[in-house]
XYZ file of N, CA and C in Angstrom:
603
model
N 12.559 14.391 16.952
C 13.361 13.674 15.970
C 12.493 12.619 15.288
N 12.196 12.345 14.024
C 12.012 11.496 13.387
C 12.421 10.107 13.195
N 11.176 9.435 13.329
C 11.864 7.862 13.488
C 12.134 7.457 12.337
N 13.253 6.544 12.041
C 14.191 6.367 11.118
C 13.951 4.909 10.493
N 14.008 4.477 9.312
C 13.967 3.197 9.457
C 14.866 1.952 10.161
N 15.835 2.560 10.347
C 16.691 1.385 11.319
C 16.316 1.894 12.960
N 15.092 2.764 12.810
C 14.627 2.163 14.496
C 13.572 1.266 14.732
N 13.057 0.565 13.451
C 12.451 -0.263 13.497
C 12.202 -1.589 13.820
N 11.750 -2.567 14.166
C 12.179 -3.979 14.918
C 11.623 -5.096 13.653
N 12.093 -5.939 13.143
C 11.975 -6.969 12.021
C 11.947 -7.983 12.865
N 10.651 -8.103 13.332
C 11.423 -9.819 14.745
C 11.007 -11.018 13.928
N 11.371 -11.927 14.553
C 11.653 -13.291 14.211
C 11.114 -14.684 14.402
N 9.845 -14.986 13.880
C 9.125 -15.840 15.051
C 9.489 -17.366 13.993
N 9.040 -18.587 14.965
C 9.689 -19.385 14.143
C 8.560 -20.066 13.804
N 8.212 -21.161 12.639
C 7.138 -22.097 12.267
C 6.244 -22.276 13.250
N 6.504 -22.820 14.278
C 5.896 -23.054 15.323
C 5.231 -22.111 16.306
N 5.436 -20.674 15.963
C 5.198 -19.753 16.902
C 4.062 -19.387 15.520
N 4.285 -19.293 14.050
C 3.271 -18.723 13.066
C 1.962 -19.494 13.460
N 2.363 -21.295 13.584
C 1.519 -22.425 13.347
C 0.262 -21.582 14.610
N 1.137 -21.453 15.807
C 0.325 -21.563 16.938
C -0.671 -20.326 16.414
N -0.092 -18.797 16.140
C -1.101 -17.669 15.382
C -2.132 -18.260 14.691
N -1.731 -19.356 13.691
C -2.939 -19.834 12.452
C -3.995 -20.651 13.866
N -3.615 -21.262 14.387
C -4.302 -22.011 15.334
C -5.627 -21.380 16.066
N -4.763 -20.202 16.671
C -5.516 -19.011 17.330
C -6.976 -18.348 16.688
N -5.952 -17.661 15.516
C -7.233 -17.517 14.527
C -8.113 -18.299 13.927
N -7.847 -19.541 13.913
C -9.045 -20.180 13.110
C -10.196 -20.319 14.717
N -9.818 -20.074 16.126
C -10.671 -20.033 16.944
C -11.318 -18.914 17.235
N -10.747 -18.100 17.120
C -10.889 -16.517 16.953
C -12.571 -16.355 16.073
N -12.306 -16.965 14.638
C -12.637 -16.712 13.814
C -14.620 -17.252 14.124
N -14.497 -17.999 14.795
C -15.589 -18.843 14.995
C -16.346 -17.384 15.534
N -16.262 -16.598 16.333
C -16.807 -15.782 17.486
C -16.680 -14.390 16.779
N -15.966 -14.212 16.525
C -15.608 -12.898 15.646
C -16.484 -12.305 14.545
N -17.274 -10.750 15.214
C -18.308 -10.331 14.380
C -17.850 -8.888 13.499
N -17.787 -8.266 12.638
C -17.003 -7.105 12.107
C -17.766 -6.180 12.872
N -17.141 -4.945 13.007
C -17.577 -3.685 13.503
C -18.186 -2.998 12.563
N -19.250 -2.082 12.666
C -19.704 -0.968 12.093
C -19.270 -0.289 11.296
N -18.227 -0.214 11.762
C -17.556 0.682 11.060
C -16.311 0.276 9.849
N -16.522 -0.824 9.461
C -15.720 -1.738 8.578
C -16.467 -1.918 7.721
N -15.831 -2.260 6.639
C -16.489 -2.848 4.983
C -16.761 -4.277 5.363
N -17.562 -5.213 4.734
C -18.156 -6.462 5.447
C -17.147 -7.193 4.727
N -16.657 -7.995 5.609
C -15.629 -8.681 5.135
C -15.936 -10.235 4.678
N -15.445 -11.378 3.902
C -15.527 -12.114 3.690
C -15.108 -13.078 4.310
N -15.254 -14.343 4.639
C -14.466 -15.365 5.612
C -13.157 -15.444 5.412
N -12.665 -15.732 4.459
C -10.816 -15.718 3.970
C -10.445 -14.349 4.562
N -10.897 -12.912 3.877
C -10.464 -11.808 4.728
C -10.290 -11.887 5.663
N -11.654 -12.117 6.529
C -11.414 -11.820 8.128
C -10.929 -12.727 8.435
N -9.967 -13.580 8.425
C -9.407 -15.004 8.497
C -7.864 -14.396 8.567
N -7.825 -13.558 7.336
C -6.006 -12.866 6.836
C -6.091 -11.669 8.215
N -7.600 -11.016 8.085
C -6.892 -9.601 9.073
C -6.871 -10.533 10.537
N -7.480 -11.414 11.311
C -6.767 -12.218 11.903
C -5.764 -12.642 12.414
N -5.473 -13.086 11.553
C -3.561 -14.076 11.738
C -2.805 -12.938 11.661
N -2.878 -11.687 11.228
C -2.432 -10.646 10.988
C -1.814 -10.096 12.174
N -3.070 -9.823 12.961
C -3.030 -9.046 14.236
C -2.554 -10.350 14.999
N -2.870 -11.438 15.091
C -2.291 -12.436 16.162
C -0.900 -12.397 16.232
N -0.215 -12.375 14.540
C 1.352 -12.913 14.470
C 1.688 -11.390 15.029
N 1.099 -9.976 15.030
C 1.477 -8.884 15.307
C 1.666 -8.712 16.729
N 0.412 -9.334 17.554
C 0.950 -9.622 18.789
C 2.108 -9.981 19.180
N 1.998 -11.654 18.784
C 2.977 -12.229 19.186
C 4.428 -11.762 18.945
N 4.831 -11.468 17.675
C 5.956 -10.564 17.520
C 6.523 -9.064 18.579
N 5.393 -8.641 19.306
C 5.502 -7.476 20.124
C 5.615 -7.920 21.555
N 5.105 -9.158 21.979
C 5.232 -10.027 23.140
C 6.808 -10.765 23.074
N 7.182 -11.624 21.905
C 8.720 -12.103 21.842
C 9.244 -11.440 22.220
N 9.512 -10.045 20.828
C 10.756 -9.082 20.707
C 10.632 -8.366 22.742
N 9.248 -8.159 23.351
C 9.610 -7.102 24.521
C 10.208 -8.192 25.612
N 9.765 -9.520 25.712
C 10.456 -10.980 26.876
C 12.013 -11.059 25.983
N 12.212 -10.778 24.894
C 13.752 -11.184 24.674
C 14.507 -9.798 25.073
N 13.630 -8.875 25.401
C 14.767 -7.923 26.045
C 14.680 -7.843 27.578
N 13.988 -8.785 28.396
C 14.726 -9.298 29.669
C 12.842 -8.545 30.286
N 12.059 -7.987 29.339
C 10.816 -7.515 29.961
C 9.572 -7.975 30.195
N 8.394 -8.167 31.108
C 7.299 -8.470 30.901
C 6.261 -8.212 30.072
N 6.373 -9.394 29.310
C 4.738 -9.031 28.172
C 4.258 -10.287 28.238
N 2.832 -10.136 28.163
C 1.773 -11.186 28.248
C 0.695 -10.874 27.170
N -0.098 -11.923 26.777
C -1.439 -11.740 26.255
C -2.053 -11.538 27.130
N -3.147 -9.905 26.719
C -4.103 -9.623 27.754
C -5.587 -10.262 27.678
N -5.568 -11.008 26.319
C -7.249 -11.532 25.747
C -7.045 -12.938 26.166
N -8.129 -13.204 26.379
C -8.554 -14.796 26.489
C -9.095 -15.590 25.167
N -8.162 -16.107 24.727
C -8.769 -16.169 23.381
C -9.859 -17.309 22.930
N -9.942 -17.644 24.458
C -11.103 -19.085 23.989
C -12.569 -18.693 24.271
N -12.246 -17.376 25.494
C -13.673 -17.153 25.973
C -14.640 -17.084 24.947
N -14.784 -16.553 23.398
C -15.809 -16.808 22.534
C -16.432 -14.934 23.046
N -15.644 -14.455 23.826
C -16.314 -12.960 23.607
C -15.613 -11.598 23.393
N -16.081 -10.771 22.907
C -14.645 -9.980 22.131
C -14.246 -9.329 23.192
N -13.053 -8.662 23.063
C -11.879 -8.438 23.860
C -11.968 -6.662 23.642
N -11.473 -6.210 25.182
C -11.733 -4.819 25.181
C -10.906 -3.979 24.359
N -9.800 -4.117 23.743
C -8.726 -3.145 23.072
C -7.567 -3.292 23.831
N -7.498 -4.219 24.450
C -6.738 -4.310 25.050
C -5.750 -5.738 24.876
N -4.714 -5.557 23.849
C -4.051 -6.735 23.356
C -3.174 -7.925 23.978
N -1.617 -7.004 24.844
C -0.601 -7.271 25.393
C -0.895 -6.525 27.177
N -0.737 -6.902 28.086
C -0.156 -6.109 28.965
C 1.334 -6.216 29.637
N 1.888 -5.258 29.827
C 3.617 -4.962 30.053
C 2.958 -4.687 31.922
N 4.573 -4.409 32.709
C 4.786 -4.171 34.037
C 5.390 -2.723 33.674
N 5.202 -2.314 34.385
C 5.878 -0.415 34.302
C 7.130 -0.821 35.113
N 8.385 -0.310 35.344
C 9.172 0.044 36.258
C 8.694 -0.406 38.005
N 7.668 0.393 38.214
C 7.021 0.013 39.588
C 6.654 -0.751 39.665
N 5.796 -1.826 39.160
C 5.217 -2.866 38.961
C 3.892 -2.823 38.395
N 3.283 -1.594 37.915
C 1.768 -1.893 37.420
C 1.763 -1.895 36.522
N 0.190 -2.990 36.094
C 0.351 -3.209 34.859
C 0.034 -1.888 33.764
N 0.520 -2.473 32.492
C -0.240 -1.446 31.525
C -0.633 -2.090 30.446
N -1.464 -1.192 29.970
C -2.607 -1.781 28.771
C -1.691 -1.703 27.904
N -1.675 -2.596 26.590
C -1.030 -2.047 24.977
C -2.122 -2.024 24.278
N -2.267 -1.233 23.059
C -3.161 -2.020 21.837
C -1.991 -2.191 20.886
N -1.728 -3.505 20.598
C -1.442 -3.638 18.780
C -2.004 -3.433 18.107
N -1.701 -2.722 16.945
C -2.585 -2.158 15.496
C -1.272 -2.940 14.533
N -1.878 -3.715 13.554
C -1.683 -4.128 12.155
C -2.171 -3.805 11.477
N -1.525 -3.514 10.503
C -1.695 -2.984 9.061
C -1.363 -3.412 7.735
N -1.244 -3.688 7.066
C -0.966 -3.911 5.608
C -0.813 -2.711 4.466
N 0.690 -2.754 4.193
C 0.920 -1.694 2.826
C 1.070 -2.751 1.390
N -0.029 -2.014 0.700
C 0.364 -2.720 -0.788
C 1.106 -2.085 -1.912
N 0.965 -0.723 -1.601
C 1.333 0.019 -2.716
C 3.319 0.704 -2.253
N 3.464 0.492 -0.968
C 5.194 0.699 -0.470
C 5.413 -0.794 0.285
N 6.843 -1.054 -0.485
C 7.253 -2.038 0.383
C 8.744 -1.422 1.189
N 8.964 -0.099 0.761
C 10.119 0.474 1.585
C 9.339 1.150 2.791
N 10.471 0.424 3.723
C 9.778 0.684 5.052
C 9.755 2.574 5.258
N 10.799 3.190 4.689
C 10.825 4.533 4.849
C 9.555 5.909 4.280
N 9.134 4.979 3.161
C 8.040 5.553 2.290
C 6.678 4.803 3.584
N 6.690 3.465 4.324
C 5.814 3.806 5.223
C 5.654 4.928 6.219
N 6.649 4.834 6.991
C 6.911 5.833 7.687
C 6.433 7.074 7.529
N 6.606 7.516 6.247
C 6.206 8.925 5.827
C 4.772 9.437 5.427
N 4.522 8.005 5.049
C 3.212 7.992 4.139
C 2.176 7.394 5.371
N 1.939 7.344 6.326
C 1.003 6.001 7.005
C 1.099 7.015 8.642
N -0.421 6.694 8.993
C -0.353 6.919 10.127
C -0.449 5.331 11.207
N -0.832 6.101 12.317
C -0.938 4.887 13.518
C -2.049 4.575 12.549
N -2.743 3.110 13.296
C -4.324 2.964 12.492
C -5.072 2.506 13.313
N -5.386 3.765 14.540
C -6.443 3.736 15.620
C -7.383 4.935 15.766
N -8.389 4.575 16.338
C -9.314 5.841 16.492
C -8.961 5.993 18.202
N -9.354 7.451 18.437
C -9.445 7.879 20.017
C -9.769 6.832 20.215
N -11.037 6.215 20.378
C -11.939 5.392 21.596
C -10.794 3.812 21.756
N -9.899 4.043 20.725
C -9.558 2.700 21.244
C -7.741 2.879 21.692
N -7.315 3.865 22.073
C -6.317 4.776 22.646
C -6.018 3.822 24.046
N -4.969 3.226 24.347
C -5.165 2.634 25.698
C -3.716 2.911 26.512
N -2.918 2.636 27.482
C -1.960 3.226 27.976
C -0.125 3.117 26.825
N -0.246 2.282 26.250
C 0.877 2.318 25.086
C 0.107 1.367 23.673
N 0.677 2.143 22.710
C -0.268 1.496 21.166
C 0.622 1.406 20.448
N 0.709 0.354 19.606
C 2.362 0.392 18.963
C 1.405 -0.458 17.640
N 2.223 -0.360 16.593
C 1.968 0.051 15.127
C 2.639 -1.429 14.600
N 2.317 -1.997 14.338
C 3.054 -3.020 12.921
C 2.292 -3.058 11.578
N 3.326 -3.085 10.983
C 2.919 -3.393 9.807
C 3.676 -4.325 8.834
N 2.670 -5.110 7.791
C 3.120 -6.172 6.449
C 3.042 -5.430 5.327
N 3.796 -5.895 5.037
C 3.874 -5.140 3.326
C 4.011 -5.949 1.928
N 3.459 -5.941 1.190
C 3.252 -6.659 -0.244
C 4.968 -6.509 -0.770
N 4.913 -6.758 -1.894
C 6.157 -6.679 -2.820
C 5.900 -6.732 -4.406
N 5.498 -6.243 -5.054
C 4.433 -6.685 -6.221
C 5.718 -6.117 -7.187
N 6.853 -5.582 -7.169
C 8.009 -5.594 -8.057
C 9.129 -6.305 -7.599
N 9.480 -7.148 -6.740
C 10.397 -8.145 -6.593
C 10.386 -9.573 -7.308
N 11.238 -10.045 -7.281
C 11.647 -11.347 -8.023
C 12.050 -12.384 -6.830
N 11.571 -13.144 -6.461
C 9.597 -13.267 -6.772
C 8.928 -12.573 -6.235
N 7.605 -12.475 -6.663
C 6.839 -11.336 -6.243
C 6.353 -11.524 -4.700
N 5.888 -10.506 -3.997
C 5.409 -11.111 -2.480
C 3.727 -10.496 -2.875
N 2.751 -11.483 -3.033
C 1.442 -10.682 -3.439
C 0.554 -11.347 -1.918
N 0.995 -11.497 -0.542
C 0.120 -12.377 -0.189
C 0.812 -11.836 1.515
N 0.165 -11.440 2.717
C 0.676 -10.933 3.768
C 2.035 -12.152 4.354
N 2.609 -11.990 4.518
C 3.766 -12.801 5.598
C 4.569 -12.662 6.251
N 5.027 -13.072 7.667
C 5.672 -12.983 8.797
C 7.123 -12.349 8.011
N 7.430 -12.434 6.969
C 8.937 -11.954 6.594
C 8.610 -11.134 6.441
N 7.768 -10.684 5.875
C 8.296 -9.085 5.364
C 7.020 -8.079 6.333
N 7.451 -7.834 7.457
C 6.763 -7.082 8.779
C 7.865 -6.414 9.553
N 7.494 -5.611 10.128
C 8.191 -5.033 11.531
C 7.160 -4.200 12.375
N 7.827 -3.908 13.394
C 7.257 -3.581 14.419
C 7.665 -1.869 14.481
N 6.788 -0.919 14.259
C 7.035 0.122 13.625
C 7.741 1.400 14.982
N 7.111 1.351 15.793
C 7.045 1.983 17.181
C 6.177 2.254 18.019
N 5.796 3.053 19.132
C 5.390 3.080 19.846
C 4.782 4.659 20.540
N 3.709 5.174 20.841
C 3.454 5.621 21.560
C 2.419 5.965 22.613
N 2.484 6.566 24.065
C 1.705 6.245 24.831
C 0.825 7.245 24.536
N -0.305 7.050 25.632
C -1.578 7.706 25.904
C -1.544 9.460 25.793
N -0.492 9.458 26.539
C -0.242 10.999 26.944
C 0.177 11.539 25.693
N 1.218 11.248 24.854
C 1.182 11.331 23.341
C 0.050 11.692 22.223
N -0.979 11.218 22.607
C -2.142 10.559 21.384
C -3.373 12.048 22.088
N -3.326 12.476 23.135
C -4.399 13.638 24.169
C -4.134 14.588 22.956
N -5.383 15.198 22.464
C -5.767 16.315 21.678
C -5.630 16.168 20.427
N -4.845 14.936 19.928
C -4.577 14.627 18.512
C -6.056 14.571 18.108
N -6.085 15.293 16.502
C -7.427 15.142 16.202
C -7.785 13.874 15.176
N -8.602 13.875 14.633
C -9.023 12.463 13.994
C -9.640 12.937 12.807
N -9.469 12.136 11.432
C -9.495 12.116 10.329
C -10.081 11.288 9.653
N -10.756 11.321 8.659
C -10.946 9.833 7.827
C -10.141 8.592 7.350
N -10.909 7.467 7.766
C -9.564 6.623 7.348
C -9.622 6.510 5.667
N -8.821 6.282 4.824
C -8.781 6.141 4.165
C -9.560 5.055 3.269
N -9.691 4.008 3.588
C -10.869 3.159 2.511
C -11.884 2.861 3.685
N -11.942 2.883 4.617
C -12.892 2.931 5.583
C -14.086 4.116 6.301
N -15.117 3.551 6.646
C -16.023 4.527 7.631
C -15.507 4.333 8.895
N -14.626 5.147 9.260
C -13.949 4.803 10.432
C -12.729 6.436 10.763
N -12.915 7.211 11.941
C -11.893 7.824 11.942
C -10.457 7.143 12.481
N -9.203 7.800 12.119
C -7.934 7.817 12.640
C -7.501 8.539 12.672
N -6.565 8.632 14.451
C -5.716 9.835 15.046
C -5.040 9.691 13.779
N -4.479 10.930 13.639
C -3.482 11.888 12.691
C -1.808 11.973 13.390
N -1.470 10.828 13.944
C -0.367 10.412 14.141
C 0.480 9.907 13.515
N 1.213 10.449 12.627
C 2.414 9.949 11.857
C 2.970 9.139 11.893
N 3.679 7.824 11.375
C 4.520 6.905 11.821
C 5.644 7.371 12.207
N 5.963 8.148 11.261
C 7.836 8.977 11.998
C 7.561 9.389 13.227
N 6.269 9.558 13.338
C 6.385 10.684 14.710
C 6.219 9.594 15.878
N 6.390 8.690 15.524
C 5.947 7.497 16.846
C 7.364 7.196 17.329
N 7.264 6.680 18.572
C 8.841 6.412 19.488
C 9.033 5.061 19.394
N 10.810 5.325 19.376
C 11.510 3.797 18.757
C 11.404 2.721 19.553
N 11.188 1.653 19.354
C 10.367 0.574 20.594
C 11.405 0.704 21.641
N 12.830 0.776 21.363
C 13.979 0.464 22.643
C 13.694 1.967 23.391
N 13.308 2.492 23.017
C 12.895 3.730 24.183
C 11.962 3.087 25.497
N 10.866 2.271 24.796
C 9.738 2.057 25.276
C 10.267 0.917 26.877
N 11.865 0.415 26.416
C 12.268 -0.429 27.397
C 12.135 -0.091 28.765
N 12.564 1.217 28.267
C 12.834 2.396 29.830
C 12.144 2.382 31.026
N 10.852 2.226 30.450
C 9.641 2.129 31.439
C 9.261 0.980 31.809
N 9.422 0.092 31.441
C 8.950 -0.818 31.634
C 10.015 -1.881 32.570
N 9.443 -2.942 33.296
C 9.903 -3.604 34.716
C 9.804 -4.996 33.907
């Protein structure tokens, strides 16, 4: 079954939870070297894809503790050394832990969440595949009144979810403005986060 746009999660973080993201990243930012496989980014960029992925965290850590579950930050964000792919960790049912990766993204050209869905894959390669990977994404607005030309905590959600066992044999593709492959995982085809409750302790 195809994921729908009302299985999507729009969470809610407040000033103080963005402030603490901007905080993060401007420490982040000090230590933080681009990969190989990226276009060289500029300080303001890598500053936006940043706060990006931080507020993406944090939004996937709230929304899974306000449904009664364990999520934590798995990075240390002061150590000054980069972090394995490994974003959030959750408790399974039994009690062990599990890895997440958050992936953020940015759409400029759809701001209907359904035309993401259709149009957009996950935006990970194999090597960075870890026991559950879940998808957010921001989206521009460049025909609304007023316009939204600039990433922000309103207009995001938390797209879905799927695990490891999911992602085995999927093949990999070019990313689109990048030297970089990505699994060929559909957004529809990803599972609705309240599924993801099931398993988890």
């Amino acid at each position: 079954m195809l994921l729908k746009p009302s299985d999507v999660i729009q969470p809610v973080l407040t000033d103080e939870e963005v402030q603490e993201c901007l905080a993060t990243a401007q420490c982040l930012l000090k230590s933080m070297q681009d990969r190989g496989d990226l276009h060289t980014r500029g300080v303001l960029e890598r500053y936006i894809d940043i706060v990006m992925g931080e507020i993406a965290e944090q939004s996937v850590i709230k929304w899974v503790q306000s449904q009664g579950k364990f999520a934590q930050s798995a990075v240390d964000k002061t150590s000054g050394r980069p972090d394995s792919g490994r974003d959030v960790l959750f408790h399974s049912r039994e009690g062990r832990s599990i890895s997440c990766s958050v992936k953020s993204s940015l759409s400029v050209h759809h701001s209907n969440v359904a035309d993401m869905l259709s149009q957009f894959h996950l935006a990970s390669k194999q090597s960075e595949i870890r026991g559950i990977n879940i998808q957010v994404y921001f989206w521009l607005d460049l025909s609304s009144k007023p316009r939204v030309t600039v990433p922000t905590e309103k207009n995001m959600a938390i797209i879905g979810w799927l695990g490891r066992k999911d992602l085995k044999g999927i093949a990999e593709s070019a990313y689109a403005t990048e030297a970089r492959p990505v699994v060929r995982a559909p957004l529809n085809g990803m599972r609705p986060m309240r599924d993801l409750l099931e398993l988890l302790g």
